[in-house]
PDB file of C-alpha atoms in Angstrom:
ATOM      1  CA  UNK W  11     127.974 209.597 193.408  1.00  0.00           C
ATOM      2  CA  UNK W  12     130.436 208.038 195.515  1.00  0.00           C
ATOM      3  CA  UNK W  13     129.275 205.564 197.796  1.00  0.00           C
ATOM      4  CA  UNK W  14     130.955 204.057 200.922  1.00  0.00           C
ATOM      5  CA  UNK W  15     131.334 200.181 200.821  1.00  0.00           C
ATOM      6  CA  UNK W  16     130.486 199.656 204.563  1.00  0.00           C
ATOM      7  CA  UNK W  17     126.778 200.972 204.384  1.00  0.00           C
ATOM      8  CA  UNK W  18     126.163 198.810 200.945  1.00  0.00           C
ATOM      9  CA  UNK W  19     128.266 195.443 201.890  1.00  0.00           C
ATOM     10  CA  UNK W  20     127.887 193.786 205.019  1.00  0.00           C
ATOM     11  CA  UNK W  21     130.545 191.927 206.244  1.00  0.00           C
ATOM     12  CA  UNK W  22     128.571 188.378 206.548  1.00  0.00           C
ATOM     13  CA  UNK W  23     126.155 188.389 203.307  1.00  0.00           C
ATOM     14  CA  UNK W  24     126.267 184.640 203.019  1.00  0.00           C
ATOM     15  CA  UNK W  25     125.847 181.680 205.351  1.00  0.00           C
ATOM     16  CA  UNK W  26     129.449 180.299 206.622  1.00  0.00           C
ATOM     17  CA  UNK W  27     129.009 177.044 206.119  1.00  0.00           C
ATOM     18  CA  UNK W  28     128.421 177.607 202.068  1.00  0.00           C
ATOM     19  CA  UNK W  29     131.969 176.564 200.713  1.00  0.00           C
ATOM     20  CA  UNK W  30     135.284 178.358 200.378  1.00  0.00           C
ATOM     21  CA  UNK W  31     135.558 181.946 201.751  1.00  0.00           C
ATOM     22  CA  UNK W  32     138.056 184.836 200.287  1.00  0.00           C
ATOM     23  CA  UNK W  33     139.192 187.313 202.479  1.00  0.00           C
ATOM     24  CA  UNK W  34     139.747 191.028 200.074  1.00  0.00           C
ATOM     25  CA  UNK W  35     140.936 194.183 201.165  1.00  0.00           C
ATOM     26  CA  UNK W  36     138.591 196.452 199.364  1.00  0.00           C
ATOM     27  CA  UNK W  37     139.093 200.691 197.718  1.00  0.00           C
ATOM     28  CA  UNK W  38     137.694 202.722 195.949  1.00  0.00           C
ATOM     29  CA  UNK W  39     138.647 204.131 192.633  1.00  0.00           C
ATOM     30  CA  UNK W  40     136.241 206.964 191.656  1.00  0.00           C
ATOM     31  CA  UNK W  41     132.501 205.563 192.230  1.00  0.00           C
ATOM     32  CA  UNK W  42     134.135 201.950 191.401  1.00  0.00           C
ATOM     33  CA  UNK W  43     134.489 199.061 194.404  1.00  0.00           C
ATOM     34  CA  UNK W  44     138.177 197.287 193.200  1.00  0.00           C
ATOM     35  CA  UNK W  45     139.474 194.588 195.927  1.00  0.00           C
ATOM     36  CA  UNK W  46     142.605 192.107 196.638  1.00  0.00           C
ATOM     37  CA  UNK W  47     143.413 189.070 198.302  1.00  0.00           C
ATOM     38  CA  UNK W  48     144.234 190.150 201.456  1.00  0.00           C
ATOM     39  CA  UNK W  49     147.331 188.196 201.864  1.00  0.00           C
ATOM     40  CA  UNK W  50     149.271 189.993 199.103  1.00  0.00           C
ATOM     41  CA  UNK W  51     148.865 193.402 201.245  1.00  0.00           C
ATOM     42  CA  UNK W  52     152.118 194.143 203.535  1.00  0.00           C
ATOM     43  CA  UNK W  53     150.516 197.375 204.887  1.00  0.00           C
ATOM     44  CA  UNK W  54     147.946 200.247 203.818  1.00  0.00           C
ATOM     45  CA  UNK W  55     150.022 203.711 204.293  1.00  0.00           C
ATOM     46  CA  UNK W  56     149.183 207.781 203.832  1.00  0.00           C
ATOM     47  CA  UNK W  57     150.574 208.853 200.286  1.00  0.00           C
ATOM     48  CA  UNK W  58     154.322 209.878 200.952  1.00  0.00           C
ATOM     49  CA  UNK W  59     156.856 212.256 198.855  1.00  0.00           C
ATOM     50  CA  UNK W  60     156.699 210.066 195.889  1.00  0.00           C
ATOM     51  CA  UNK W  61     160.206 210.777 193.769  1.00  0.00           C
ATOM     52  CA  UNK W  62     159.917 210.759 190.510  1.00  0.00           C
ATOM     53  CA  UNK W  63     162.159 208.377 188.109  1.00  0.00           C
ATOM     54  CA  UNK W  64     162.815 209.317 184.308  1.00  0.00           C
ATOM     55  CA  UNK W  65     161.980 206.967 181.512  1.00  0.00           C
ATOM     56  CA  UNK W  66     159.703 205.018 183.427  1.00  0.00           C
ATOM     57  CA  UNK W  67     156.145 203.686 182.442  1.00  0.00           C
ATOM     58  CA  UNK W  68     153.539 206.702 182.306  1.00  0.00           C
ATOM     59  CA  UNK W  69     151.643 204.820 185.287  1.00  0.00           C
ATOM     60  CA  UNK W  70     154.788 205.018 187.512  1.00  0.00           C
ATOM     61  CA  UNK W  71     154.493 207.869 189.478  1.00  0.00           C
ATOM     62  CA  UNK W  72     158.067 207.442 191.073  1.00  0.00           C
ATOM     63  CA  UNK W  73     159.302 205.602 194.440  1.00  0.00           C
ATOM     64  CA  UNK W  74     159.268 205.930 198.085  1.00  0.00           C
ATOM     65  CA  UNK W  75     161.843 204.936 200.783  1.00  0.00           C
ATOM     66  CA  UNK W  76     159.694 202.935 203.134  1.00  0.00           C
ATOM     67  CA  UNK W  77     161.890 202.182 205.945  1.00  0.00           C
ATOM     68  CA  UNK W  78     165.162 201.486 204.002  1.00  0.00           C
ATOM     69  CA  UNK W  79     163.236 199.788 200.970  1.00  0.00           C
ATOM     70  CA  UNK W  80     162.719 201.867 197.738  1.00  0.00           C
ATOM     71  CA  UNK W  81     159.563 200.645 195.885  1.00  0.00           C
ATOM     72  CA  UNK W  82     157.609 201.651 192.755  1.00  0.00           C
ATOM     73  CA  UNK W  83     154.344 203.307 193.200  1.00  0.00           C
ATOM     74  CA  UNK W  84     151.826 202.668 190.669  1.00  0.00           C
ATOM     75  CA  UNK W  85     149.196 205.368 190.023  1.00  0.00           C
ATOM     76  CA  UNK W  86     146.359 202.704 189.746  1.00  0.00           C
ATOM     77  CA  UNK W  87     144.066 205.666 187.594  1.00  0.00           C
ATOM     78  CA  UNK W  88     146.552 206.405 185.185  1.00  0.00           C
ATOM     79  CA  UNK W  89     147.213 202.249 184.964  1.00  0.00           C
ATOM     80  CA  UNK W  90     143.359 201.749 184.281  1.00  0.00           C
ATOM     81  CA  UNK W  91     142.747 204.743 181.642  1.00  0.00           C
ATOM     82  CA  UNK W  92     140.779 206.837 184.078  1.00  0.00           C
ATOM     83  CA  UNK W  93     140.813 210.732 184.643  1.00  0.00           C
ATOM     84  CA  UNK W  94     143.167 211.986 187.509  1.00  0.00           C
ATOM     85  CA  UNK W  95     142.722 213.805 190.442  1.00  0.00           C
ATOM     86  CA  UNK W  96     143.928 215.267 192.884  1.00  0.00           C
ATOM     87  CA  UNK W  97     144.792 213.369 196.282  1.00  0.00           C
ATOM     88  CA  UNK W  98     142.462 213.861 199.297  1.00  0.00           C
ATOM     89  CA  UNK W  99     142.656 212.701 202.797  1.00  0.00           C
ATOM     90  CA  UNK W 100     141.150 209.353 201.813  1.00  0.00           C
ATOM     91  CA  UNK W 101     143.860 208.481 199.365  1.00  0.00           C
ATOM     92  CA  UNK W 102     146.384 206.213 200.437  1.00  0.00           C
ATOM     93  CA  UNK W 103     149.209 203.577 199.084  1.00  0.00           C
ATOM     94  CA  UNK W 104     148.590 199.940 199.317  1.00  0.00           C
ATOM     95  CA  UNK W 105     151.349 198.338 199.755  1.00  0.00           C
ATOM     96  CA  UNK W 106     151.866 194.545 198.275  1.00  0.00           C
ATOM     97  CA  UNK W 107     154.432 192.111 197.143  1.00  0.00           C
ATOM     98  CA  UNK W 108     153.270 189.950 194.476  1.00  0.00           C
ATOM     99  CA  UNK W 109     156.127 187.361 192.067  1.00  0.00           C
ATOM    100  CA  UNK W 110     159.031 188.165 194.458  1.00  0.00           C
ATOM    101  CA  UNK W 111     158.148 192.007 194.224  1.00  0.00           C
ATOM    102  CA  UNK W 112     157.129 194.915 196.505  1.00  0.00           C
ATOM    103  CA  UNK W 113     155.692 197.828 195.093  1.00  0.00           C
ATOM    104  CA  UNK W 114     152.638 200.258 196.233  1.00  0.00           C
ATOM    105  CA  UNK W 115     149.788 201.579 193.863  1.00  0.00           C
ATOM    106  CA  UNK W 116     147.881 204.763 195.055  1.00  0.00           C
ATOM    107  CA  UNK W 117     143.991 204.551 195.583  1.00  0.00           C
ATOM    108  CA  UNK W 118     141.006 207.191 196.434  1.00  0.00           C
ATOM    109  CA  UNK W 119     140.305 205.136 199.785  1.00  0.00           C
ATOM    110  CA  UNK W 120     140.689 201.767 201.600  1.00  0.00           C
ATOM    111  CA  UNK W 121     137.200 200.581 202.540  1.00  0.00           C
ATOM    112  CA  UNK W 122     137.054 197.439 204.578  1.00  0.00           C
ATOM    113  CA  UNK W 123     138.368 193.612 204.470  1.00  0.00           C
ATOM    114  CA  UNK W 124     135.484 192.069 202.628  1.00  0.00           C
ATOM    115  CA  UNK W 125     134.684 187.924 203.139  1.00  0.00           C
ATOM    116  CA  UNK W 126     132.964 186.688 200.020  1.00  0.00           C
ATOM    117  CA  UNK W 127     132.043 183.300 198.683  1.00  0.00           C
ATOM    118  CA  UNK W 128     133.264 181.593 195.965  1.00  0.00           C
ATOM    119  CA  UNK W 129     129.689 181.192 195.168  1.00  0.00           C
ATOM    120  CA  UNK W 130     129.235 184.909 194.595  1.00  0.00           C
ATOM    121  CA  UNK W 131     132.029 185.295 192.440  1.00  0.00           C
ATOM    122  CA  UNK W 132     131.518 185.426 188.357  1.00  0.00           C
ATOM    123  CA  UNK W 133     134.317 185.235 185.847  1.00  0.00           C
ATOM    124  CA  UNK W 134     135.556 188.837 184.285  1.00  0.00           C
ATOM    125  CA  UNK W 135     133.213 189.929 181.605  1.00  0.00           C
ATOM    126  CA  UNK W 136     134.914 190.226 177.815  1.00  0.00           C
ATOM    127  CA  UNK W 137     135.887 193.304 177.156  1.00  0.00           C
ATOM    128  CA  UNK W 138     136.013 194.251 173.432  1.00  0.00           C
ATOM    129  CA  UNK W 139     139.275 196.072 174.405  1.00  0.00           C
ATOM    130  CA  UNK W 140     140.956 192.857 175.861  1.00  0.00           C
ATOM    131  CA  UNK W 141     141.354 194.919 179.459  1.00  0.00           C
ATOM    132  CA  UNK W 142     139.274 193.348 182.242  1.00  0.00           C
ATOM    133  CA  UNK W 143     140.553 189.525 181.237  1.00  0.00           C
ATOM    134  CA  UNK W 144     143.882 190.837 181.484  1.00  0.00           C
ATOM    135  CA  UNK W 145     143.387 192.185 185.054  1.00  0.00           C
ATOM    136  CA  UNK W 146     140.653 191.162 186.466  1.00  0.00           C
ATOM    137  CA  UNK W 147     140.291 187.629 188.467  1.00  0.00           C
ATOM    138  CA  UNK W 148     136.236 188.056 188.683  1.00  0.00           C
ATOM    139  CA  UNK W 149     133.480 190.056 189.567  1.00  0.00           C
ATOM    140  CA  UNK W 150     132.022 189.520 193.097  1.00  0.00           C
ATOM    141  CA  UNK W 151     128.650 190.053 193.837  1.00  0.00           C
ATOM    142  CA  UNK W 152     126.991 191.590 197.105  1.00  0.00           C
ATOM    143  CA  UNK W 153     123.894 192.848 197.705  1.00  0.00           C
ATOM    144  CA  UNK W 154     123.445 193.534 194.090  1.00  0.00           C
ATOM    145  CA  UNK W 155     126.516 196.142 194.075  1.00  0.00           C
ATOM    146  CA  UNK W 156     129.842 194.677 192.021  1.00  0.00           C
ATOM    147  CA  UNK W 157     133.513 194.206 192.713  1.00  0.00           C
ATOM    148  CA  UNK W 158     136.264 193.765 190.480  1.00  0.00           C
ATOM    149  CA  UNK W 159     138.207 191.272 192.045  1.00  0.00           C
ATOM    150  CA  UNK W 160     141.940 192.347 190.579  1.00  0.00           C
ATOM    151  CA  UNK W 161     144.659 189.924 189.676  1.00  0.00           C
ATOM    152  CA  UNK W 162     147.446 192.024 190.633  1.00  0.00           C
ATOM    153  CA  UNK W 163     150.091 189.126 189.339  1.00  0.00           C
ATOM    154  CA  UNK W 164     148.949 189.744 186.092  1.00  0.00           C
ATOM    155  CA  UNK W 165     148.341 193.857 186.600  1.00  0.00           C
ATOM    156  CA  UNK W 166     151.696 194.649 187.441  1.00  0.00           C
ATOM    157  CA  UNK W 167     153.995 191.359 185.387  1.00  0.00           C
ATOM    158  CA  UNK W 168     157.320 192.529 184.803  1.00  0.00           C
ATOM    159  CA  UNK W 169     155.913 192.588 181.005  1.00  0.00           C
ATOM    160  CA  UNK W 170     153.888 195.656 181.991  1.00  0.00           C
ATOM    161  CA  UNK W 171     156.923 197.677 182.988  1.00  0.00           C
ATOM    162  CA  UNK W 172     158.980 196.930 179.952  1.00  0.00           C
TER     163      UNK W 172
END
């Protein structure tokens, strides 16, 4: 059951004055709410001809010329384990630059650009895997629905293309 972020989390779900505010862009991935700081997004774009590269990473789908730049696209699924599908109208390329590097990762959707207190943010779970430390900042919560706040720094470290 996919559910649409704007219906379950209001925009101003705590009082303004209660500390330090994040601003996250947030997307779906299957019936789970992911989000980012919003100042590591360049631009949110419609999935392009995506060409493919050999030898890379199996989460690499391939790169795009956008504008005159060639960057990596990430398929985000395939990076987190889960089943593929195929792409909708919804799905789109988010577009960052984190370390001194630009690259996009595909999503189902873009919801909205979520403000959420400090105060309703929890540390990742532990995972008896070792995945959600490695990726995840912290869990935000809102309205009692979760969101996996991602650290894309440590998603998408040079290490992870090696």
């Amino acid at each position: 059951m996919q559910k649409t972020l704007t219906k379950v989390l209001p925009h101003d779900d705590f009082e303004e004055d209660s500390g330090v505010v994040l601003q996250m862009v947030s997307f779906q991935l299957g019936d789970e709410v992911f989000a980012i700081d919003i100042l590591v997004v360049q631009e949110i774009i419609r999935l392009l001809d995506i060409t493919q590269v050999p030898n890379a990473p199996h989460f690499v789908e391939g790169v795009v010329n956008l504008r005159g730049k060639v960057i990596p696209i990430i398929n985000l699924r395939v990076r987190f384990g889960l089943a593929g599908t195929e792409p909708t109208k919804d799905t789109r390329i988010v577009v960052v630059e984190i370390a001194d590097m630009i690259l996009g990762f595909i999503v189902d959707s873009v919801e909205e650009v979520l403000r959420l207190s400090e105060e309703c943010i929890e540390p990742p779970p532990p995972t008896s895997r070792g995945g959600a430390e490695e990726c995840h900042k912290g869990v935000g919560r809102v309205n009692g629905c979760l969101v996996l706040l991602l650290d894309l720094e440590r998603l998408f470290s040079h290490r992870s293309f090696a």
